[in-house]
CSV table of C-alpha atoms in Angstrom, one decimal:
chain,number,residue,atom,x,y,z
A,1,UNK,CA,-11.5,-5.6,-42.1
A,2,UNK,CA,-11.6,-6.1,-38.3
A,3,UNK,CA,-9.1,-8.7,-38.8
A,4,UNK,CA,-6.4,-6.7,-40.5
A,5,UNK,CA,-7.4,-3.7,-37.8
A,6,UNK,CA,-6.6,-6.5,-34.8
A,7,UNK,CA,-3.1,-7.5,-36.9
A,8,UNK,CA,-2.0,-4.4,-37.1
A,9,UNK,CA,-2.7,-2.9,-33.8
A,10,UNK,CA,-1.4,-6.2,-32.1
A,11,UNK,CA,2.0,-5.9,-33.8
A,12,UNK,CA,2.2,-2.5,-33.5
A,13,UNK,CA,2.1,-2.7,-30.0
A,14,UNK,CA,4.4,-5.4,-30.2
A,15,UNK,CA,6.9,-3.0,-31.8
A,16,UNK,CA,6.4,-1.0,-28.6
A,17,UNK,CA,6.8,-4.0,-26.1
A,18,UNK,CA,10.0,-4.7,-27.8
A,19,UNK,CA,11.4,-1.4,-27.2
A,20,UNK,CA,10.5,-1.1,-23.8
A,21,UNK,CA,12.1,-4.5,-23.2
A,22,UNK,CA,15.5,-2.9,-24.8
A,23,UNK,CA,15.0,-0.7,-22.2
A,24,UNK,CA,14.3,-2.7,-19.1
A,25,UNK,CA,16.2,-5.7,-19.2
A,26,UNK,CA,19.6,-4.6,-18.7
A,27,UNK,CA,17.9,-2.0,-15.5
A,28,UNK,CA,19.5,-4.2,-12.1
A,29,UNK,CA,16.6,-6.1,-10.6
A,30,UNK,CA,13.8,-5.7,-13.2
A,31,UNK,CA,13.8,-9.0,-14.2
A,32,UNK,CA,11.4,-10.5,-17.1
A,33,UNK,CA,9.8,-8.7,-19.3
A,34,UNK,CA,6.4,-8.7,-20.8
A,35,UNK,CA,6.5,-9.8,-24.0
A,36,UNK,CA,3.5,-9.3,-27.0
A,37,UNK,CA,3.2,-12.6,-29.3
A,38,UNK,CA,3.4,-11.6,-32.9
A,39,UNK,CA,-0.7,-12.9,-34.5
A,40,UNK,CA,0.2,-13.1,-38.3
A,41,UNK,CA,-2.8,-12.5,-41.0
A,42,UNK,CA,-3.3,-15.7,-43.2
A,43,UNK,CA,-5.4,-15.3,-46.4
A,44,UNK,CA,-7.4,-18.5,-47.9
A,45,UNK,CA,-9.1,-17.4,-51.0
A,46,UNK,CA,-11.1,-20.7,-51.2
A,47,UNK,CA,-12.4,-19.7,-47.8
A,48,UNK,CA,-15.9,-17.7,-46.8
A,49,UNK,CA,-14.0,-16.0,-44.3
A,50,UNK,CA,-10.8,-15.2,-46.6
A,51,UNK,CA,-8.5,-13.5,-43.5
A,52,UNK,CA,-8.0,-15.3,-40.7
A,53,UNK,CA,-4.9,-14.8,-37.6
A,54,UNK,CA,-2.5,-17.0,-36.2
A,55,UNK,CA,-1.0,-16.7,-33.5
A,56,UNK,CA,1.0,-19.2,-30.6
A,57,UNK,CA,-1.4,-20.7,-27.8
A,58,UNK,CA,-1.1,-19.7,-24.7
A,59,UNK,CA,-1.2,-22.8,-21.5
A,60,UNK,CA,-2.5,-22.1,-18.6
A,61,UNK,CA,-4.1,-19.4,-16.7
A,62,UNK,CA,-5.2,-16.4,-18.5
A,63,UNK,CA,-5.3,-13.0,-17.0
A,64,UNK,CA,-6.6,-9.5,-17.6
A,65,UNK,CA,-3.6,-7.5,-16.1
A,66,UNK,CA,-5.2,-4.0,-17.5
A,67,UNK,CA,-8.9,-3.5,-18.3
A,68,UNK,CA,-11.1,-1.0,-20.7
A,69,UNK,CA,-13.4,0.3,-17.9
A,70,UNK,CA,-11.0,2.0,-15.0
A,71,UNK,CA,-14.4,0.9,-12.4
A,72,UNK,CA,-13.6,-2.3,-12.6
A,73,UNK,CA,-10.2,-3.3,-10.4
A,74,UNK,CA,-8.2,-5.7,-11.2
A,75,UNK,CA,-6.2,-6.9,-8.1
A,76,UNK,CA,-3.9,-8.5,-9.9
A,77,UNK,CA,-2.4,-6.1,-11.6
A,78,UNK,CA,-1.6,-4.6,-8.4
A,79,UNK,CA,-0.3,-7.8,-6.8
A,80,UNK,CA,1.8,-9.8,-9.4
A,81,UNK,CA,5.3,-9.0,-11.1
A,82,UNK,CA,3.5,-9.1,-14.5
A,83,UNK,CA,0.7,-6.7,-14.1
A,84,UNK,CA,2.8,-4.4,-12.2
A,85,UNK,CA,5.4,-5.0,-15.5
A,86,UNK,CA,2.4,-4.5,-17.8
A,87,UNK,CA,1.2,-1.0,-15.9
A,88,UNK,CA,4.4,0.2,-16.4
A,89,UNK,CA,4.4,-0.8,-19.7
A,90,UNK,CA,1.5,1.4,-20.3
A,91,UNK,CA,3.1,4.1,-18.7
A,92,UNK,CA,6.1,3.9,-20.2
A,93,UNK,CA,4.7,4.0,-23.9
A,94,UNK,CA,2.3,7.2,-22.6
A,95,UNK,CA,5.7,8.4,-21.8
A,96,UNK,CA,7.3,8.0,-24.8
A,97,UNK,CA,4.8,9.2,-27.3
A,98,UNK,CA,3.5,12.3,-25.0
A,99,UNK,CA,0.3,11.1,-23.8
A,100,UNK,CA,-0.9,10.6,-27.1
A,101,UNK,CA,-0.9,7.0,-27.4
A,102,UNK,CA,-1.9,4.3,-24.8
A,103,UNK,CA,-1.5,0.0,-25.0
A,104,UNK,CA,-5.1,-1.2,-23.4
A,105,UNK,CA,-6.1,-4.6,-22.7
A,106,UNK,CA,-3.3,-5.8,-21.4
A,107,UNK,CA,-4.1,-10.0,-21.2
A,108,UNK,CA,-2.3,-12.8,-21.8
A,109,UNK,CA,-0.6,-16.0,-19.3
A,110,UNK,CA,2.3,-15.0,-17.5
A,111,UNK,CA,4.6,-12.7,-19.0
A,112,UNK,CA,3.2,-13.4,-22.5
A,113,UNK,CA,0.4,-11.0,-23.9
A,114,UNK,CA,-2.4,-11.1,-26.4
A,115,UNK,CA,-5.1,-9.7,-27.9
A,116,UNK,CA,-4.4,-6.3,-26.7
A,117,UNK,CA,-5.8,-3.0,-28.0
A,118,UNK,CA,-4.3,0.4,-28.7
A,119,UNK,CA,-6.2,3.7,-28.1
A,120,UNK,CA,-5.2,7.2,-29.1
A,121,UNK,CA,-6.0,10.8,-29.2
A,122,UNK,CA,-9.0,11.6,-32.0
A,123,UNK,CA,-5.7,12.9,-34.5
A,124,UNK,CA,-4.2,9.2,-34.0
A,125,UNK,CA,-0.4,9.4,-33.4
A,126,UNK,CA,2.1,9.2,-36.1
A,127,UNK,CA,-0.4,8.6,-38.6
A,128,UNK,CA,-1.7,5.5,-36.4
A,129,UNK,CA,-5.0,5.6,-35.1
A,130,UNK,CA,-5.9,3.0,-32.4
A,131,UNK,CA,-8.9,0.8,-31.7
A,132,UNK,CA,-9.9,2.1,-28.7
A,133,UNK,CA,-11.5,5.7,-27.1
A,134,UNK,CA,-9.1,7.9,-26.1
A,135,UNK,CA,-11.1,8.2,-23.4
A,136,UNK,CA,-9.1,4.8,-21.8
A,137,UNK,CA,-6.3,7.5,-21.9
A,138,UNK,CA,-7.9,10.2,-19.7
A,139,UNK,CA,-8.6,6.7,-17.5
A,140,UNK,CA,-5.0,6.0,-17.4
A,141,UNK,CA,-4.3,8.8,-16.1
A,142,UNK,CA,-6.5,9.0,-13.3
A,143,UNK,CA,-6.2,5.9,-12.3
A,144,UNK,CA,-2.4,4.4,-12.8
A,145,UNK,CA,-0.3,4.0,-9.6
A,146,UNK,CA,3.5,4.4,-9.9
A,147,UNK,CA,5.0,0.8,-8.8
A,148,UNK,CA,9.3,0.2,-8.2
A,149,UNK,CA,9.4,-0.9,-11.8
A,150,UNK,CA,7.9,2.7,-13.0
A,151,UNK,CA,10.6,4.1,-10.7
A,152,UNK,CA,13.1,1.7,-12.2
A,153,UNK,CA,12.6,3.3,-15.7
A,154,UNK,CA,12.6,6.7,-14.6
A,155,UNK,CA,9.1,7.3,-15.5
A,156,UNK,CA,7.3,10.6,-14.0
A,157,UNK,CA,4.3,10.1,-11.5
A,158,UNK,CA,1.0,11.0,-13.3
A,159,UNK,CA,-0.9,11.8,-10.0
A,160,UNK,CA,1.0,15.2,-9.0
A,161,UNK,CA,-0.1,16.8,-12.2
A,162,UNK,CA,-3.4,15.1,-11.9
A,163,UNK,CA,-4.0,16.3,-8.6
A,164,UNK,CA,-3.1,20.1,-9.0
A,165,UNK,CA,-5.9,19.9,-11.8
A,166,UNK,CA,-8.0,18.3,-9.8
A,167,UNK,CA,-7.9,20.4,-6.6
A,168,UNK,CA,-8.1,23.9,-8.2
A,169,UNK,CA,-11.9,24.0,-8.4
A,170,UNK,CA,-12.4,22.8,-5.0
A,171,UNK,CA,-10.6,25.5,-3.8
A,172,UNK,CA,-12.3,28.1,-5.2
A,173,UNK,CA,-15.7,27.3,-5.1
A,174,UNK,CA,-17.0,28.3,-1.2
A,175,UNK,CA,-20.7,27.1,-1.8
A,176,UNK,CA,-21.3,23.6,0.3
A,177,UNK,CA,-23.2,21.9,-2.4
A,178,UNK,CA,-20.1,20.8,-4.0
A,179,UNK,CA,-19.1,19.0,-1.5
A,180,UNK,CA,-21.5,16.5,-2.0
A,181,UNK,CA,-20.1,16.1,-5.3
A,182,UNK,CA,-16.7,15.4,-4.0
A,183,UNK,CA,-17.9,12.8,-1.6
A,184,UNK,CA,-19.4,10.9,-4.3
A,185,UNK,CA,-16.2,10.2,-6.3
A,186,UNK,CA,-14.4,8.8,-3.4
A,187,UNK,CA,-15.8,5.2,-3.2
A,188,UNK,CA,-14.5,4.5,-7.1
A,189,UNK,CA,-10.7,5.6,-6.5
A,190,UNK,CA,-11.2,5.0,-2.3
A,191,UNK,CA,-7.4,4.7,-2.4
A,192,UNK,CA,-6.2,7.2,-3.8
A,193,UNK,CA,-8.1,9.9,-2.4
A,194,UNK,CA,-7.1,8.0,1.1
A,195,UNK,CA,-3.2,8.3,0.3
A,196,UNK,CA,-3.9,12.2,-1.2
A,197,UNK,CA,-5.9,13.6,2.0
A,198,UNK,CA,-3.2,11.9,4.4
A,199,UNK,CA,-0.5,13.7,2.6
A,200,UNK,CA,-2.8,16.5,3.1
A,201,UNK,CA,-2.8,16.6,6.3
């Protein structure tokens, strides 16, 4: 049921977000750390609807600090401590299991998190298979800027290698039509290509 499927990836991740707290709290200056709120299954037999969750209610305002579709940009996860925290939450699970597994939907009030989804690779990862397209993993990748918390943790920048793949067609391929191409894509990451053609040149 979708309802055990939502358990189980919630606490799942909430095993994760747990390990990267072990791991960031005692680093000087990193502060708080997101946290994901355990949703337990409860099963009424005498119920039409025989699984239902539970889970704490979170006050006050709620916030989408990562999102499923990379197009649509979400300031604040750029411009407060706990979206910064959570993309470096997703970066540092990506790191840990290899790029095979990725938290999504990051949401929640504050520091505390909820209803969040997991995607991974078509094999799953460790026998767990996430709720989401990996293709929210390929996103990641392209998308996710490095903030002083990643840096904090040690965490390698995804954009080098991203770039070098990225570049080597352009370089070989003379005909001008392609630069059309190129052109077109710079509107959706705009800042990233700005950052990468200054360090260009």
């Amino acid at each position: 049921s979708v309802v055990i499927q939502e358990c189980y990836v919630q606490n799942t991740a909430r095993e994760y977000a747990k390990l990267y707290a072990a791991e960031a709290e005692p680093l000087e200056g990193f502060g708080e750390v997101p946290e994901i709120i355990p949703i337990f299954l409860i099963h009424r037999p005498a119920n039409n609807i025989p699984y239902a969750t539970v889970e704490e209610e979170l006050v006050g305002e709620f916030v989408k600090y990562s999102v499923k579709d990379g197009k649509e940009v979400n300031f604040l996860r750029r411009d407060s401590e706990a979206g910064q925290k959570c993309c470096t939450f997703q970066h540092w699970v990506y790191e840990k299991t290899n790029g095979n597994l990725l938290v999504t939907d990051l949401q929640g009030v504050g520091m505390k998190l909820t209803d969040v989804g997991i995607a991974t690779l078509a094999k799953g990862y460790k026998g767990f298979k996430g709720n989401c397209s990996f293709s929210f993993i390929e996103q990641f990748r392209a998308l996710h800027q490095c903030n002083e918390y990643c840096e904090m943790l040690g965490l390698k920048s995804l954009r080098t290698t991203h770039q070098k793949q990225r570049k080597a067609p352009s370089t070989k391929s003379k005909n001008l039509p392609n630069s059309s191409v190129v052109k077109k894509m710079v509107p959706k990451k705009a800042r990233e290509h700005r950052d990468f053609i200054s360090s260009e040149h």
